[in-house]
Short mmCIF file of C-alpha atoms in Angstrom, two decimals:
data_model
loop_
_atom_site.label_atom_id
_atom_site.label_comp_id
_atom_site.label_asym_id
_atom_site.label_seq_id
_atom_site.Cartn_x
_atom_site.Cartn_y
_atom_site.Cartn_z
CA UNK Y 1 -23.10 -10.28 -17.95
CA UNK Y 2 -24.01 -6.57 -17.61
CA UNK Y 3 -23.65 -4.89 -13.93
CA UNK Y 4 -24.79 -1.12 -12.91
CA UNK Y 5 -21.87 0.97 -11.46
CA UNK Y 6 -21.75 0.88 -7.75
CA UNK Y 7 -20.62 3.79 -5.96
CA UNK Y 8 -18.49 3.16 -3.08
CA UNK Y 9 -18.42 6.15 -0.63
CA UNK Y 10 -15.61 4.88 2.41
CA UNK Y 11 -14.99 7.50 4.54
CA UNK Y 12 -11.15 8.61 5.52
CA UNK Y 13 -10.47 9.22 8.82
CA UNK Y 14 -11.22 12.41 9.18
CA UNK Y 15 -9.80 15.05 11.73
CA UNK Y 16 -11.73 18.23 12.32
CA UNK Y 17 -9.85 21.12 12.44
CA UNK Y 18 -12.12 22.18 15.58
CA UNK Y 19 -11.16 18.99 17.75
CA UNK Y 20 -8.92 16.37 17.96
CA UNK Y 21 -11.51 13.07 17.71
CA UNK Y 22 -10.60 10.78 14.88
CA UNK Y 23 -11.94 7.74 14.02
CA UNK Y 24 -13.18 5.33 11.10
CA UNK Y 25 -16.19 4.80 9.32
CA UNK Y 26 -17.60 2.16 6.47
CA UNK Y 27 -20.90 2.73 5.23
CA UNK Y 28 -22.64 0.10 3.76
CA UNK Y 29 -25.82 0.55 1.20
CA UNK Y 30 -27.90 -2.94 2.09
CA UNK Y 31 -29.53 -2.79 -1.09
CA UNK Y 32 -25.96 -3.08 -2.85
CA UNK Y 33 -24.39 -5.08 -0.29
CA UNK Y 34 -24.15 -8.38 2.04
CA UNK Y 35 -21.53 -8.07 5.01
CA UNK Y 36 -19.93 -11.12 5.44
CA UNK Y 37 -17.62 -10.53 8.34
CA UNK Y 38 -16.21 -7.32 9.85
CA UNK Y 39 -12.81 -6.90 11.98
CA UNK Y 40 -11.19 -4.57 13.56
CA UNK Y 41 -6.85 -4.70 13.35
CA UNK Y 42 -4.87 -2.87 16.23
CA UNK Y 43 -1.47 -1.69 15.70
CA UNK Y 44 -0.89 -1.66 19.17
CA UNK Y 45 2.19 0.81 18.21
CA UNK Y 46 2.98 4.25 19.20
CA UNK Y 47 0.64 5.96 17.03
CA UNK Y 48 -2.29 4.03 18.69
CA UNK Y 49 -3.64 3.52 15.30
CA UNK Y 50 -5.96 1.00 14.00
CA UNK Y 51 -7.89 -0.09 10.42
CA UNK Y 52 -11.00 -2.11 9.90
CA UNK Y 53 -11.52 -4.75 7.69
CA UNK Y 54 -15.16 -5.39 6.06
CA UNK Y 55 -15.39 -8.24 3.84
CA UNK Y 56 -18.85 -8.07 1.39
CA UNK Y 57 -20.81 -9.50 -1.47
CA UNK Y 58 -22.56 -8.17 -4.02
CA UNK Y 59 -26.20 -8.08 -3.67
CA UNK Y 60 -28.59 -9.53 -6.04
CA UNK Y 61 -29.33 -6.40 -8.54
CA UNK Y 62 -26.05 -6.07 -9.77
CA UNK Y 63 -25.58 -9.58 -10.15
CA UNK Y 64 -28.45 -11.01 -12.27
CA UNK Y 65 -26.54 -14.19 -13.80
CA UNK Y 66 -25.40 -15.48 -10.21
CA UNK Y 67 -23.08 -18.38 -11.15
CA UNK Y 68 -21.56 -20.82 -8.10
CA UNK Y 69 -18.23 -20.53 -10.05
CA UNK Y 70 -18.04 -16.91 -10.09
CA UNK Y 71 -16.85 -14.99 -6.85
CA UNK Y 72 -18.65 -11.05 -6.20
CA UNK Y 73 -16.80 -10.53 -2.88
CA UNK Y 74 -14.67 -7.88 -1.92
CA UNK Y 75 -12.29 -6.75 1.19
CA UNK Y 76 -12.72 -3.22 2.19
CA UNK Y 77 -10.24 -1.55 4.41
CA UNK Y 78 -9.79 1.49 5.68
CA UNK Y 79 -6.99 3.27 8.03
CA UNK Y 80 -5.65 6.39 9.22
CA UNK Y 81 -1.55 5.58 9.32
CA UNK Y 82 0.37 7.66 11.86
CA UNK Y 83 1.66 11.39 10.46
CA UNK Y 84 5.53 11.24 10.18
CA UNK Y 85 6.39 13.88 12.59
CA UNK Y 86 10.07 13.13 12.16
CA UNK Y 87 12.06 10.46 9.60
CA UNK Y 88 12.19 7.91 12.42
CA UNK Y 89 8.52 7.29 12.31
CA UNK Y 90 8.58 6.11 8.57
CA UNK Y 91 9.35 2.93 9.31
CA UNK Y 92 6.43 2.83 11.70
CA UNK Y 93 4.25 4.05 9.02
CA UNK Y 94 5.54 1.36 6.61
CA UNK Y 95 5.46 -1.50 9.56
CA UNK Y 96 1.61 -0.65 9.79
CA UNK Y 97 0.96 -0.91 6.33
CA UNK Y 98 2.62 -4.22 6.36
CA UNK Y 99 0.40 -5.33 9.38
CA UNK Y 100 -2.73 -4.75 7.20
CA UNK Y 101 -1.66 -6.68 4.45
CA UNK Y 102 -0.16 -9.31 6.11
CA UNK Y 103 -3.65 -9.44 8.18
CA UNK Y 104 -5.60 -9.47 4.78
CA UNK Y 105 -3.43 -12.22 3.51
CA UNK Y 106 -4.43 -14.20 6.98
CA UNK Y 107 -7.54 -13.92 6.70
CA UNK Y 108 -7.80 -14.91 3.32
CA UNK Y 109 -5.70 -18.39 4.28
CA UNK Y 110 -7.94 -18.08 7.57
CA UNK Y 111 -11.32 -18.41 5.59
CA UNK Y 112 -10.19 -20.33 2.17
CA UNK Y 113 -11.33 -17.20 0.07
CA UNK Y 114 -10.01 -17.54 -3.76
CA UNK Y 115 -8.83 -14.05 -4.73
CA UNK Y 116 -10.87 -11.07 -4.96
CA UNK Y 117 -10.66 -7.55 -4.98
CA UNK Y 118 -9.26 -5.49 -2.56
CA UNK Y 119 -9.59 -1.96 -1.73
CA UNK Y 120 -7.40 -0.03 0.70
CA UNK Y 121 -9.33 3.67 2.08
CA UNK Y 122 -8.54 5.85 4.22
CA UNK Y 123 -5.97 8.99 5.42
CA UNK Y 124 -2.54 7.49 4.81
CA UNK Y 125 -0.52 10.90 5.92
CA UNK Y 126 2.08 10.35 2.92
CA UNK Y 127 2.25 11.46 -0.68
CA UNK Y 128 2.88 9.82 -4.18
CA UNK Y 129 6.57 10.50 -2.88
CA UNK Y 130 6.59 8.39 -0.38
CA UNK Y 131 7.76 4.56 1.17
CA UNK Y 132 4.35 3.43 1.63
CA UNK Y 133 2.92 4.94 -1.56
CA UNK Y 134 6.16 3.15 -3.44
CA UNK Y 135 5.38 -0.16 -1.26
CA UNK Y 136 1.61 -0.70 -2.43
CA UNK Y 137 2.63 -0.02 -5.92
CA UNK Y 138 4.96 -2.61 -5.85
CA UNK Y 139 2.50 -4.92 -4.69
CA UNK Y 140 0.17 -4.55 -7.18
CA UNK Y 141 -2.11 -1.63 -5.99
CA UNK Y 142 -3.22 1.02 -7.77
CA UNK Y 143 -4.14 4.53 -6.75
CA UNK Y 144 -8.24 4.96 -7.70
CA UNK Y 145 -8.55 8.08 -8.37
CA UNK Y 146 -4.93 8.60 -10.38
CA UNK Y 147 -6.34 5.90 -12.33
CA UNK Y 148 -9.44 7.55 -13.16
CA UNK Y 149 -7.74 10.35 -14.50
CA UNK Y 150 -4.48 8.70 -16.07
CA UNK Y 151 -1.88 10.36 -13.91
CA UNK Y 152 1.40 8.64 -13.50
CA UNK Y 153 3.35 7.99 -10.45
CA UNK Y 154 5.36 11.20 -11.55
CA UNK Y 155 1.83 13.41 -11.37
CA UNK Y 156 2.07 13.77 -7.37
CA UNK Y 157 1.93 17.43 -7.70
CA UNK Y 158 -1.63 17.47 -9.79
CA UNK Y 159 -4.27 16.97 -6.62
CA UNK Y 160 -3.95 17.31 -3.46
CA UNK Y 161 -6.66 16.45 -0.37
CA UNK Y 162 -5.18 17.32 3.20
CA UNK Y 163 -4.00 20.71 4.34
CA UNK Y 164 -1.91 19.31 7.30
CA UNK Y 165 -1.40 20.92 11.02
CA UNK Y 166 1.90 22.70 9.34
CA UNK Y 167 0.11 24.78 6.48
CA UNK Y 168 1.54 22.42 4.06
CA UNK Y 169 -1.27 20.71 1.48
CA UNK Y 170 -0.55 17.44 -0.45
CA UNK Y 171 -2.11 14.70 -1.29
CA UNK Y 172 -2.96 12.04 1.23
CA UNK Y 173 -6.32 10.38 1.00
CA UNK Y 174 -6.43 7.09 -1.24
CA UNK Y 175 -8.71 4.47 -2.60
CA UNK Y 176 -6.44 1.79 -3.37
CA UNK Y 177 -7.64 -1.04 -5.77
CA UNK Y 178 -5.92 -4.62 -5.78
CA UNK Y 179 -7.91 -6.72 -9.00
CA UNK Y 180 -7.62 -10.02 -9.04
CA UNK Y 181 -5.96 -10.37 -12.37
CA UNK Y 182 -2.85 -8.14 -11.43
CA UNK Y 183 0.37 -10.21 -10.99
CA UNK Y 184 0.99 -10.36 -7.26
CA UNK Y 185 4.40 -10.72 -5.61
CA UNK Y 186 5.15 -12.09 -2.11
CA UNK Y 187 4.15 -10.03 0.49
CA UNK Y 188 7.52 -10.80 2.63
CA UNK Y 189 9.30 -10.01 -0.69
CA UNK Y 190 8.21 -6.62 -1.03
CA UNK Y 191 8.66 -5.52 2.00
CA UNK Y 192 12.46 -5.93 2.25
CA UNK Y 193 12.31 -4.44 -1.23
CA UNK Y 194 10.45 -1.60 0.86
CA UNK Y 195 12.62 -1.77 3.79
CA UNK Y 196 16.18 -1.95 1.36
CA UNK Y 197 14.27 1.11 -0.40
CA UNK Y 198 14.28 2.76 2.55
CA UNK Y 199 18.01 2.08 3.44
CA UNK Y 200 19.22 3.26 -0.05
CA UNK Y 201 17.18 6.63 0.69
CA UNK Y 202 18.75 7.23 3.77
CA UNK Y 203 22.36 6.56 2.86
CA UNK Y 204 21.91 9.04 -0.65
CA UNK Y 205 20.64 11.52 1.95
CA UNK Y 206 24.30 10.99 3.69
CA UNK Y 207 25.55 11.63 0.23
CA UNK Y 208 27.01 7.49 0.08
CA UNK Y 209 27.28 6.23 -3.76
CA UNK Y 210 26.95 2.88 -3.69
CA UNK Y 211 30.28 1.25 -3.59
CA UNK Y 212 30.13 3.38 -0.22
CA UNK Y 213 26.87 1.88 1.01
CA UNK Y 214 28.73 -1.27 0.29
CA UNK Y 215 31.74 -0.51 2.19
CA UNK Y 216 29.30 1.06 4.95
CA UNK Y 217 27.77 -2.20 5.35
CA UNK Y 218 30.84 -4.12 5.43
CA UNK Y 219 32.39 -2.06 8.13
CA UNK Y 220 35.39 -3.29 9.01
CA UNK Y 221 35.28 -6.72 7.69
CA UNK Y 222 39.10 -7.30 5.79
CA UNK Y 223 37.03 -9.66 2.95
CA UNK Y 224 34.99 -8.23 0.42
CA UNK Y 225 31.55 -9.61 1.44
CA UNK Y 226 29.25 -8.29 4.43
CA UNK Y 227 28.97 -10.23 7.75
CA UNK Y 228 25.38 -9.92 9.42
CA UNK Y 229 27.09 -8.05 12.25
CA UNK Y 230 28.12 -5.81 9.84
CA UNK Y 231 24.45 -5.78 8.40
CA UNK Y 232 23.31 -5.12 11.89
CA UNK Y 233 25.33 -2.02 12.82
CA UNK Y 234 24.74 -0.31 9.27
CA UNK Y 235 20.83 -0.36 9.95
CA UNK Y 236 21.73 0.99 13.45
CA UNK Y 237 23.60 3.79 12.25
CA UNK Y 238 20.86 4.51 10.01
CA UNK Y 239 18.56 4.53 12.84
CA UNK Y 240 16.71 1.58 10.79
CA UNK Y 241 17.01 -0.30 14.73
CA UNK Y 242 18.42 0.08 17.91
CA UNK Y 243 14.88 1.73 19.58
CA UNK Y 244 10.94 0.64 19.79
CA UNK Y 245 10.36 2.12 16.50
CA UNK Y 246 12.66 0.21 14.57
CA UNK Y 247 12.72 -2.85 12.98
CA UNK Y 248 12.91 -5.84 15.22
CA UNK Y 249 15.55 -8.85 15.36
CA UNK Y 250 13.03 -10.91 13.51
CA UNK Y 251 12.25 -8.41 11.05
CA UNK Y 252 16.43 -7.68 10.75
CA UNK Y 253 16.99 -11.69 10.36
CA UNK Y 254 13.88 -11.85 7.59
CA UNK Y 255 15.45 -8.79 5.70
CA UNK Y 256 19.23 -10.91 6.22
CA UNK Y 257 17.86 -14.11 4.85
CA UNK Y 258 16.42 -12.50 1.86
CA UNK Y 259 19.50 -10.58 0.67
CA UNK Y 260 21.46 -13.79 1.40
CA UNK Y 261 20.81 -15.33 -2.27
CA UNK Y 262 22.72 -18.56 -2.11
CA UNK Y 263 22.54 -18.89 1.91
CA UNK Y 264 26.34 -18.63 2.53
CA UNK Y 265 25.94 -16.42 5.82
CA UNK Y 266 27.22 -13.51 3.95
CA UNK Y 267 26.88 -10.98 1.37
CA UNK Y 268 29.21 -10.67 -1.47
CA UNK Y 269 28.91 -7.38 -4.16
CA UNK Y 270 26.85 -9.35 -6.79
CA UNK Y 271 23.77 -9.97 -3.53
CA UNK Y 272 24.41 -6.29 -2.23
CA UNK Y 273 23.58 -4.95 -5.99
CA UNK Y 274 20.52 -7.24 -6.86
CA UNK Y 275 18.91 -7.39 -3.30
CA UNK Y 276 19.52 -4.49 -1.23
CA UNK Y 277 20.52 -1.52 -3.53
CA UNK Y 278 18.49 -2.39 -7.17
CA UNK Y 279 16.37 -4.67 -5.84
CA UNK Y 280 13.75 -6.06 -8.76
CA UNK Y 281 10.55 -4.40 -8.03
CA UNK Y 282 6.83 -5.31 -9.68
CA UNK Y 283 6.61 -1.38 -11.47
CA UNK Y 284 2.95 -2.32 -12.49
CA UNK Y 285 3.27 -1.81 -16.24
CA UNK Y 286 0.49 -3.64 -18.71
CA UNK Y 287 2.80 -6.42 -18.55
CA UNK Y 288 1.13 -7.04 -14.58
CA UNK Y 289 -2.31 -8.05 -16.30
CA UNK Y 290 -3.80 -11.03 -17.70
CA UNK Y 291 -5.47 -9.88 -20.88
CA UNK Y 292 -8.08 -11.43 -22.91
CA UNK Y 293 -5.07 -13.22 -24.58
CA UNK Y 294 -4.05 -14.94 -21.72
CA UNK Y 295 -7.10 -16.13 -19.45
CA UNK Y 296 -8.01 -19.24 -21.67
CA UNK Y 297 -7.22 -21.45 -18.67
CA UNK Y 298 -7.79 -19.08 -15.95
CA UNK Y 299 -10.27 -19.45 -13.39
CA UNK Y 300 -12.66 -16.20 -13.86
CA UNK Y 301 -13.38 -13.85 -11.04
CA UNK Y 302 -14.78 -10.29 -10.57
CA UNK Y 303 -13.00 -7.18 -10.57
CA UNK Y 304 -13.34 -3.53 -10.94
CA UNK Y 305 -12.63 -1.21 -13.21
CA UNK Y 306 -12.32 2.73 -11.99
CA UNK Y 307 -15.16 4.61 -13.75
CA UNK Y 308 -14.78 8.05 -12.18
CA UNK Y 309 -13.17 9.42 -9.06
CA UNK Y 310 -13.97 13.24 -7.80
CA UNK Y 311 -12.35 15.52 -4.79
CA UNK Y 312 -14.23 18.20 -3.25
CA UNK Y 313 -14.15 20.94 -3.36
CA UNK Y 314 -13.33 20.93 -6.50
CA UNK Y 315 -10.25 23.22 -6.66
CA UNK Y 316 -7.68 20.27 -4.97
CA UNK Y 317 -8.08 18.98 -8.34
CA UNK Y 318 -6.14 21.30 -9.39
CA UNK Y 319 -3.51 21.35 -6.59
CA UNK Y 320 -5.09 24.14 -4.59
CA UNK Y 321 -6.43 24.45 -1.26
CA UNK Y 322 -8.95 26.88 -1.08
CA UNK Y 323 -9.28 29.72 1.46
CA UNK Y 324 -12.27 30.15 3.64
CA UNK Y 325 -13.14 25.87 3.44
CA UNK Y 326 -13.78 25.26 7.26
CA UNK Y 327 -16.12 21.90 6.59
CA UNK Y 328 -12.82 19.91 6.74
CA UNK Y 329 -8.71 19.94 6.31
CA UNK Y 330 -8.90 16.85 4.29
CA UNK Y 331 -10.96 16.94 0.40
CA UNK Y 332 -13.70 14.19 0.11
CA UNK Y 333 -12.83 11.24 -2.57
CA UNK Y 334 -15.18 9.63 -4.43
CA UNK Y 335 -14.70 6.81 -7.04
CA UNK Y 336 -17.14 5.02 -8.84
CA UNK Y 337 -16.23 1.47 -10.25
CA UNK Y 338 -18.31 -1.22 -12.42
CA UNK Y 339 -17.46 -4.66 -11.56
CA UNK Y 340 -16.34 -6.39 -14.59
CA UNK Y 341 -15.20 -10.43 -15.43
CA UNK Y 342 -11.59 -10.77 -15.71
CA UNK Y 343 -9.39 -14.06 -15.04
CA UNK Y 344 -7.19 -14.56 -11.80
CA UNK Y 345 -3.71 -14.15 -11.31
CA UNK Y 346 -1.43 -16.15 -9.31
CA UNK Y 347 1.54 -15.27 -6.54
CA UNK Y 348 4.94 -14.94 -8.08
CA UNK Y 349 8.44 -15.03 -6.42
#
């Protein structure tokens, strides 16, 4: 089967440097798309912020050898996550990511959809260098337009698309693309590794090595193993909980029972090393795809491959913002992709 490429222009949310109305936007071509179902996912946090969720089928014309056994749907989302004003607001920033996908992952139980593709748009106020850039990858994500022009995660400094309300430009505005034949972890999974991510960050910015982060963890506790009171007041010194942006006592307990390898009600050095400090992360290598070696007895699906992605204007390719460019403070993105057969992965632990 043969498709044309589709062109999928998704809005970010884009602020005008002339006011301050934001708000989000997915255009849909009829001729290239059905809408199946739209929703709209409050945060209800501080940031007030909010994504949409679009779920759509190909139409006809790019799908001329329609079989029953063959999904062409996608989820579309797009977002504009909360600007990290100060280091406590990370975690709020990370929490809302974690909303969308654990609201995707709903709504796929919700409606008995078999996977498909999903893409992730919008302003997401953090670089390559960042928690919730880190967090995707691990998931399975990849960044559109790095893809289109083989950057690495290592290549933040190459493009950038916002110049933000403190002069500083980077790179903020992503089409993310989850295919269906990419080796998925557990959504709960990853984000502990996230949230652990975080806490190692925090406690190399005290300057701890790690037998320190151990010993800051155990506290005062005379054995060598960490107590979950001990847990607790560690991620309240980091300012991890303890106020309405932090992490919650369900969210502490979930991040508790999945360091807790053999469910002993504490944490010796071996379960401090392998969960919360190097905790095994998907790194999305070639190793995360089914190949044509391996789908035999897969059930076959659509995906997408990245044909081209484009900023304007043209000189944030090349890690400049340029003077006198009043239209916007964020670049336009632009990725085309061709959908393309490819066998389904399953969830892995």
């Amino acid at each position: 089967m043969e498709f044309a490429d589709l062109m999928f222009l998704v809005s970010s949310s884009i602020q005008s440097p002339l006011s301050d109305i934001s708000g989000l936007l997915i255009a849909v071509r009829k001729e290239c798309f059905r809408v199946i179902c739209h929703r709209e996912l409050l945060f209800n946090d501080c940031g007030d912020r909010v994504a949409q969720l679009l779920h759509v089928e190909l139409a006809g014309p790019y799908s001329p050898s329609r079989n029953n056994d063959t999904r062409q749907e996608i989820l579309i989302v797009n977002t504009h996550l909360l600007f990290p004003h100060d280091s406590s607001l990370s975690l709020v920033r990370l929490n809302q990511v974690y909303k969308i996908l654990q609201y995707v992952e709903s709504y796929q139980k919700e409606n008995k959809l078999s996977p498909m593709p999903i893409m992730l748009c919008g302003d997401w106020n953090g670089s390559k260098r960042g928690h919730v850039y880190k967090f995707l990858r691990s998931i399975g994500f990849v960044s559109s337009y790095d893809t289109a022009h083989q950057y690495t995660d290592a290549d933040a400094h190459k493009w950038v698309s916002h110049q933000n309300h403190r002069g500083n430009i980077c790179g903020v505005d992503f089409i993310w693309l989850l295919n269906p034949n990419r080796y998925r972890k557990l959504l709960k999974s990853s984000w502990s590794e996230a949230v652990f991510g975080m806490f190692k960050y925090l406690v190399r910015r005290a300057s701890l090595t790690e037998e320190k982060a151990f010993a800051l963890l155990k506290a005062d506790n005379d054995s060598d193993c960490i107590t979950y009171s001990g847990f607790c007041e560690a991620l309240r010194q980091l300012n991890l909980t303890g106020h309405c942006y932090g992490l919650s006592d369900e969210e502490t307990k979930d991040l508790w029972v999945q360091a807790d390898m053999d469910g002993n009600g504490v944490l010796d050095y071996k379960e401090f090393q392998q969960r919360i400090w190097n905790p095994t992360r998907s790194e999305q290598k070639d190793d995360g795809v089914l190949d044509d070696d391996h789908k035999g007895g897969e059930e076959q699906t659509i995906g997408f491959s990245v044909e081209n992605a484009v900023l304007f204007p043209p000189e944030v390719e090349k890690g400049k913002w340029p003077e006198n460019y009043y239209l916007s403070d964020h670049a336009r993105l632009t990725v085309v992709f061709s959908p393309i057969r490819m066998p389904c992965s399953q969830l892995i632990s």
